[in-house]
mmCIF file of C-alpha atoms and ligand atoms in Angstrom:
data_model
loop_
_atom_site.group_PDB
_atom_site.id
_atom_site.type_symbol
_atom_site.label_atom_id
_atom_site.label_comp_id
_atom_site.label_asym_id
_atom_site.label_seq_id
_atom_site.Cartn_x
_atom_site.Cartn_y
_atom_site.Cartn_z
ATOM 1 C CA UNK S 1 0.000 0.000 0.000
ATOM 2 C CA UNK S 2 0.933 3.396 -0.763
ATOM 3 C CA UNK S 3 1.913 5.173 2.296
ATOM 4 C CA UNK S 4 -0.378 8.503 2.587
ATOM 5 C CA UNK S 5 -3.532 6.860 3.148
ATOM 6 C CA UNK S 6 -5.056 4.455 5.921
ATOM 7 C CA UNK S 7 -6.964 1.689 5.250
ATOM 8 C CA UNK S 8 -10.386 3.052 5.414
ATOM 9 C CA UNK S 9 -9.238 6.578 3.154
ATOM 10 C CA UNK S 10 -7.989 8.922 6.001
ATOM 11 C CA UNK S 11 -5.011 10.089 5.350
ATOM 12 C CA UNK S 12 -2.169 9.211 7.892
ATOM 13 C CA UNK S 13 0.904 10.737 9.122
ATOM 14 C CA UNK S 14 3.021 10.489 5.394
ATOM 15 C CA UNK S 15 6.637 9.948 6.659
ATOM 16 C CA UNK S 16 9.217 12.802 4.325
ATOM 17 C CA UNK S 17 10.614 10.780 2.018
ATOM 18 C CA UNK S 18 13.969 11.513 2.636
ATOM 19 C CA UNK S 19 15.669 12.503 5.926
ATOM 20 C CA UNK S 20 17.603 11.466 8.718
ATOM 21 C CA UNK S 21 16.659 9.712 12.513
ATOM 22 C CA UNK S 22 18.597 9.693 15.146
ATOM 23 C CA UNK S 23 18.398 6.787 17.660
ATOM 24 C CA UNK S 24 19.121 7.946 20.977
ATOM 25 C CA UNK S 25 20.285 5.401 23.585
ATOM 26 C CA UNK S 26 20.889 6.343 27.219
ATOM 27 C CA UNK S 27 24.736 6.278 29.033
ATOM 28 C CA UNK S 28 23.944 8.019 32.320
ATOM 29 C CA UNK S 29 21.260 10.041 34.439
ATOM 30 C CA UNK S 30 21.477 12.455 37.630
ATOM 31 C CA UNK S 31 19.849 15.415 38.969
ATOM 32 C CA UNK S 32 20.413 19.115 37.319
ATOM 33 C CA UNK S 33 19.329 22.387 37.055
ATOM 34 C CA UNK S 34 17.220 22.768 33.959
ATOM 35 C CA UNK S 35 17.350 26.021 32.803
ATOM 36 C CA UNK S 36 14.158 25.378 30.235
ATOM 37 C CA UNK S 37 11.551 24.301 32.980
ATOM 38 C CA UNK S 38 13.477 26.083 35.943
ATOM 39 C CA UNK S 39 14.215 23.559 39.061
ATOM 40 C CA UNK S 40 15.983 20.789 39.756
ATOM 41 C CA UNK S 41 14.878 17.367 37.428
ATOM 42 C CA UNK S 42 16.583 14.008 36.341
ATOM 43 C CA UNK S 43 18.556 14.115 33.748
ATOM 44 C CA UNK S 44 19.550 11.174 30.544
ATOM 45 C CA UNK S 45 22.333 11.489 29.015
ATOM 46 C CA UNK S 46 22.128 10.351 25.691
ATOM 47 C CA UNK S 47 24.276 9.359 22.912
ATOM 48 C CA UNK S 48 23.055 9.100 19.401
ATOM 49 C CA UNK S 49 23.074 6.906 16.279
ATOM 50 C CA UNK S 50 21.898 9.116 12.988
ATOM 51 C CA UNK S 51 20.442 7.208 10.007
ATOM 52 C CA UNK S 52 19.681 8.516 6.875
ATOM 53 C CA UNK S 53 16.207 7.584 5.884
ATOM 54 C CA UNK S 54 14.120 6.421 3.195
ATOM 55 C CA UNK S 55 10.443 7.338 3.393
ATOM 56 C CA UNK S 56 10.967 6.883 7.024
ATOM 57 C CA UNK S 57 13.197 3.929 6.894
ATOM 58 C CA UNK S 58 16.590 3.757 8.080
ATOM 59 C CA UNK S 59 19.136 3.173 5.320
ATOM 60 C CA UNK S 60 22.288 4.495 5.634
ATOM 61 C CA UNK S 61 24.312 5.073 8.989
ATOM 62 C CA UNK S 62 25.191 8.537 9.524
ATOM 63 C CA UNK S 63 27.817 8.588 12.478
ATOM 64 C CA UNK S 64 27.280 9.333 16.025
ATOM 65 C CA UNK S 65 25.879 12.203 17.301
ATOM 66 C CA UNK S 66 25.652 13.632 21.204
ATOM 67 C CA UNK S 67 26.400 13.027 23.877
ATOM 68 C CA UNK S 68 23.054 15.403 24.597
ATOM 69 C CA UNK S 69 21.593 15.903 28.533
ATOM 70 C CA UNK S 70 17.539 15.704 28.286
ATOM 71 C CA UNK S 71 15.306 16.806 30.430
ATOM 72 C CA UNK S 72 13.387 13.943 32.162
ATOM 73 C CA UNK S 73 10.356 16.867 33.026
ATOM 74 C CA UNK S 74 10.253 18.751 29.844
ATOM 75 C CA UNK S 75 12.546 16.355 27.366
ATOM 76 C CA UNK S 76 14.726 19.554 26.013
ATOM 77 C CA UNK S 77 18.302 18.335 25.081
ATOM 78 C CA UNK S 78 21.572 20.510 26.443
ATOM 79 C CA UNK S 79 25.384 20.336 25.483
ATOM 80 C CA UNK S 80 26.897 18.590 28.352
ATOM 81 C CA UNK S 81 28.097 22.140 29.848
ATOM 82 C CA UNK S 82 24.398 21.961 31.184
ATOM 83 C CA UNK S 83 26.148 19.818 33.305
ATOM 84 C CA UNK S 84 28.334 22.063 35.369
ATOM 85 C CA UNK S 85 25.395 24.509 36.626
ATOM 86 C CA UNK S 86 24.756 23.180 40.152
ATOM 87 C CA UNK S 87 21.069 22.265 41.129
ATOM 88 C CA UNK S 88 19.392 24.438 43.743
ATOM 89 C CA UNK S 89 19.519 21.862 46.407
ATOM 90 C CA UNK S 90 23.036 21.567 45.783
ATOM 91 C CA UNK S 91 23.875 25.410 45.414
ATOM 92 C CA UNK S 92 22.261 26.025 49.128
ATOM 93 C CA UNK S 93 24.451 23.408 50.270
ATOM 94 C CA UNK S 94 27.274 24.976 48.780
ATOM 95 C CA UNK S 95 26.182 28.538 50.059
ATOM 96 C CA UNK S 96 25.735 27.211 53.768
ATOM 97 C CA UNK S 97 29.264 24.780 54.238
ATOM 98 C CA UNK S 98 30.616 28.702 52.772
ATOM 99 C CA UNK S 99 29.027 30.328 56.006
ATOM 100 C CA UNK S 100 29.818 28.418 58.188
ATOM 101 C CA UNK S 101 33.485 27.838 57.287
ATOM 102 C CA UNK S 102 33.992 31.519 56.828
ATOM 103 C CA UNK S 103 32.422 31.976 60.353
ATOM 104 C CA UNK S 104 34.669 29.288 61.990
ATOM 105 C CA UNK S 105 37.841 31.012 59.973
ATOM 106 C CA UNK S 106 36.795 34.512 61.539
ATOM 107 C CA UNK S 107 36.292 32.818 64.957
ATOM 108 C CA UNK S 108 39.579 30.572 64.613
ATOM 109 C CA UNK S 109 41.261 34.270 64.203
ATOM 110 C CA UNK S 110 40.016 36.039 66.586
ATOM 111 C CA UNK S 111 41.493 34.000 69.280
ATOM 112 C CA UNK S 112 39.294 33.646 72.701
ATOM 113 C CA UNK S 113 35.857 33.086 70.805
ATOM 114 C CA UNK S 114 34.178 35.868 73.105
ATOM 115 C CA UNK S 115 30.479 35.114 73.749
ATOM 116 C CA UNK S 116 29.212 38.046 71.448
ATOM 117 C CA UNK S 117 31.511 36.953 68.635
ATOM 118 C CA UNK S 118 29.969 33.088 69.098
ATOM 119 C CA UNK S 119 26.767 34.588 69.441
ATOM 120 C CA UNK S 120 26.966 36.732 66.214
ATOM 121 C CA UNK S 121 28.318 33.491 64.260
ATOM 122 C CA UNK S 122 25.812 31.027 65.403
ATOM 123 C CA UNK S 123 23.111 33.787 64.286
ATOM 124 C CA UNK S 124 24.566 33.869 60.990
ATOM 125 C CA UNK S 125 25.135 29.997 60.750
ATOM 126 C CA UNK S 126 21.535 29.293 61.416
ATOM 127 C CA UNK S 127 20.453 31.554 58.654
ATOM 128 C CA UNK S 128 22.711 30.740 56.094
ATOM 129 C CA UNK S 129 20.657 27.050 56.931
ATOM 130 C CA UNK S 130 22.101 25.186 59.694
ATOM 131 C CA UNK S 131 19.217 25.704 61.494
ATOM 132 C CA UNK S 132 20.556 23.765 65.054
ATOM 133 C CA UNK S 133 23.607 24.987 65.165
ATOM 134 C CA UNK S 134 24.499 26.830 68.095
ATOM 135 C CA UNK S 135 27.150 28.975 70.327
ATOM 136 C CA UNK S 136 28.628 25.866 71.861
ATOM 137 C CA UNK S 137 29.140 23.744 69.097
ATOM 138 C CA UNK S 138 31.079 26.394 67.168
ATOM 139 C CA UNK S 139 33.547 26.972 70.242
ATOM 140 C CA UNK S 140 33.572 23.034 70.463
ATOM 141 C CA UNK S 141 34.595 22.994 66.503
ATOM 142 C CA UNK S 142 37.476 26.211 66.830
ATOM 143 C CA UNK S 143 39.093 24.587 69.807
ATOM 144 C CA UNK S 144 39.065 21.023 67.838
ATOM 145 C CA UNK S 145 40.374 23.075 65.043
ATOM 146 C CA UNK S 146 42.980 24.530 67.269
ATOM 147 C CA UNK S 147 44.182 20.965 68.394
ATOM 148 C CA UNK S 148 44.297 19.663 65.010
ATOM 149 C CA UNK S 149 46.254 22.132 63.273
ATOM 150 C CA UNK S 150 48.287 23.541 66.051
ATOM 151 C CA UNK S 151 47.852 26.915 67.256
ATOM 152 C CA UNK S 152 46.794 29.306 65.241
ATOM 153 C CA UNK S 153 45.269 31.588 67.450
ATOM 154 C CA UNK S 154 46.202 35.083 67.027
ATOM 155 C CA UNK S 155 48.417 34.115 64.064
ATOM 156 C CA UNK S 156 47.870 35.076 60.597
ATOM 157 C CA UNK S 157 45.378 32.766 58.990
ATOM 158 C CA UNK S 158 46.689 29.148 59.387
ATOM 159 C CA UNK S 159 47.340 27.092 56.678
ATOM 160 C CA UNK S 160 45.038 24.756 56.608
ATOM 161 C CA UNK S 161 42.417 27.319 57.332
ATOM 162 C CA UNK S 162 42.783 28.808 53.924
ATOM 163 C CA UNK S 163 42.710 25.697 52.187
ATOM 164 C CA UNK S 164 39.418 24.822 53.986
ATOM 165 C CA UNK S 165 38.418 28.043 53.071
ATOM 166 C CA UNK S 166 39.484 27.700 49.407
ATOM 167 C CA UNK S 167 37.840 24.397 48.702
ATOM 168 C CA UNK S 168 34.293 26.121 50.382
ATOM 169 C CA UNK S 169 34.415 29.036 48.759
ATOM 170 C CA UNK S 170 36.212 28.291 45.139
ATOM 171 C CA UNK S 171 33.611 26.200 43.639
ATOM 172 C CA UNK S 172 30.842 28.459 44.817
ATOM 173 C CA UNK S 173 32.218 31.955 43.052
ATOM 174 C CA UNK S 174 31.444 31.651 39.525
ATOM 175 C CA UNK S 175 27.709 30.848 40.278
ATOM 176 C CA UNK S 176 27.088 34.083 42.574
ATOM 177 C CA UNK S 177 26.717 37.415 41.659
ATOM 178 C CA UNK S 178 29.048 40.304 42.736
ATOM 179 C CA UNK S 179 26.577 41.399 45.373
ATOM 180 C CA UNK S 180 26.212 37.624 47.134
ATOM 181 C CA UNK S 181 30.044 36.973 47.107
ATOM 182 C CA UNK S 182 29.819 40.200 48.791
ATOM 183 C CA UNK S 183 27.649 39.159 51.270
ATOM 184 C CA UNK S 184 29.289 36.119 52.505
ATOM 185 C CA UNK S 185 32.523 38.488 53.283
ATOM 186 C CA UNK S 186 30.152 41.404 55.047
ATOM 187 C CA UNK S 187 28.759 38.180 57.223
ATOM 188 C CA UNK S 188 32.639 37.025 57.691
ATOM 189 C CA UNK S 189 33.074 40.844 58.671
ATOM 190 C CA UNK S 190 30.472 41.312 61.287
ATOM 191 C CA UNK S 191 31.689 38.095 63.452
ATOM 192 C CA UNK S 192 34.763 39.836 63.670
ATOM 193 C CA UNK S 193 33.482 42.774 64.275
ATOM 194 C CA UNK S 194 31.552 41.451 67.317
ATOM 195 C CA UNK S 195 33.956 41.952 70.007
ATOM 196 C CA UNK S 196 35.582 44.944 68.949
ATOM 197 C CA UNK S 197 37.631 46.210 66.089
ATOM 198 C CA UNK S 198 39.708 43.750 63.832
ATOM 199 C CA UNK S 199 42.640 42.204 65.372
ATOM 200 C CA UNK S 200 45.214 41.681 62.119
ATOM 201 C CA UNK S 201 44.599 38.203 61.828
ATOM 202 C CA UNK S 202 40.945 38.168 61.563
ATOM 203 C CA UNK S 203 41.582 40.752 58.863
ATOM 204 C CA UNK S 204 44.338 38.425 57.166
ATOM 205 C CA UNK S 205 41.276 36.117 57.343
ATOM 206 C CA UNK S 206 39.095 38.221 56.048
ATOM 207 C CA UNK S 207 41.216 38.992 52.869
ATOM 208 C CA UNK S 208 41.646 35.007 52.364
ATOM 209 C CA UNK S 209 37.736 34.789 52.264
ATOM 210 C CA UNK S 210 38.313 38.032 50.067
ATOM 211 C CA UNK S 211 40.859 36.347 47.538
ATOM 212 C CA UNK S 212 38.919 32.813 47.514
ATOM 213 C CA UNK S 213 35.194 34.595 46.369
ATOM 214 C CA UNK S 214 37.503 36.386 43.937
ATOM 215 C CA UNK S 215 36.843 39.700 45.016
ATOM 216 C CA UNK S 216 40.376 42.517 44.295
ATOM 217 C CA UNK S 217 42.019 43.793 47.440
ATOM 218 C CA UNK S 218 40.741 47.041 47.106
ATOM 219 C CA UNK S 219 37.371 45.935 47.515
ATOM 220 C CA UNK S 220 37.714 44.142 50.396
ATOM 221 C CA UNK S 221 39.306 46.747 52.086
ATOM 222 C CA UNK S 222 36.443 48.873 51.213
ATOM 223 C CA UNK S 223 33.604 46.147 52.559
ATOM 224 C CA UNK S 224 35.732 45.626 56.058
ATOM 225 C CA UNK S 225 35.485 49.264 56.174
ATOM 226 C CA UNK S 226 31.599 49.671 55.325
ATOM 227 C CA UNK S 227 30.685 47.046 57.965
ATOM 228 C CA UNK S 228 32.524 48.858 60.529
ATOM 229 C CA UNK S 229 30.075 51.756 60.074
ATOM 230 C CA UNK S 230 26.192 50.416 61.059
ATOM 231 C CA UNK S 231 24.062 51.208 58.643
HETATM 232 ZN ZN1 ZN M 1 13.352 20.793 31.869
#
């Protein structure tokens, strides 16, 4: 039969008569941020096999094609770059273990972890989304840091600190905007500000969360100033 027309005369779906299909097949799945539907959704990723076609028929092989990411929720197909976007639930992760690192830097430097310099940091904690953490774990956490890494207290910014610092704040720059890498060292800046002016090794601290969110020197001298002034 001629392809066009059903069996009983209604005309059916008529396939072009030349053209090419490609045969997707599926080499991994996760969770990402689609940026067509807007949220966290599985992913496939998907390799594919193009044929040329003949009136719908596959004839001819026409090489790989892919690897594409698709959508699970609304089946649009990325480059794998897609890929490298974290999802929300992973980005808030990201944005809290940044808090409260920065906060436990800032305490680590300031020595004695007075009370209003825990209680300023456990504040901030908690609303960055560590929603039990409080005053005494933090102290519990600098003085473990302390007797891990040696003393550091009232030294420049240990070692180690930066690098813990690094690896939390690093991967967390390129997705926020000037304004929220901002606001993580304003945060950093207030917990030192807590019991008093800066001593010079919360501000070496301070310039290490600086240098890490990738904001110039100049600017963080300018934020450790404008959080010294209440607004
Ligand atoms: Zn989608």
């Amino acid at each position: 039969m001629l392809p066009g027309w059903g069996r009983n005369g209604r005309a059916v779906q008529v396939p072009r008569v030349l053209g090419t299909r490609t045969a997707w097949s599926t080499v991994g799945d996760g969770e990402f941020f689609c940026p067509g539907c807007g949220g966290d959704r599985n992913y496939q990723r998907l390799t594919g096999r193009r044929r040329f076609t003949l009136l719908g028929v596959p004839v001819l092989p026409r090489g790989e094609t892919g690897p594409v990411v698709e959508c699970a929720a609304c089946r649009t197909h990325y480059g794998a770059d897609v890929l490298d976007h974290p999802t929300t639930t992973r980005f808030s992760a990201m944005l809290r273990d940044a808090v409260h690192t920065v906060a436990l830097a800032v305490l680590a430097a300031g020595g004695c972890c007075a009370r209003a310099s825990l209680e300023t940091a456990a504040a901030t904690v908690r609303s960055a989304g560590f929603d039990d953490c409080t005053e005494d774990q933090l102290g519990a956490l600098v003085e473990a840091l302390a007797a891990d890494t040696g003393r550091f207290f009232g030294e420049p910014c240990g070692a180690s600190l930066a690098i813990e610092l690094h690896e939390a704040l690093d991967p967390l720059a390129p997705h926020l905007a000037p304004t929220g890498r901002e606001a993580i060292l304003l945060q950093g800046a207030r917990i030192a500000l807590a019991d008093g002016p800066y001593t010079p090794a919360e501000r070496d601290a301070l310039a290490t969360v600086g240098a890490a969110l990738t904001i110039c020197s100049d600017d963080v001298t300018r934020l450790l100033a404008t959080a010294r002034t209440p607004s």
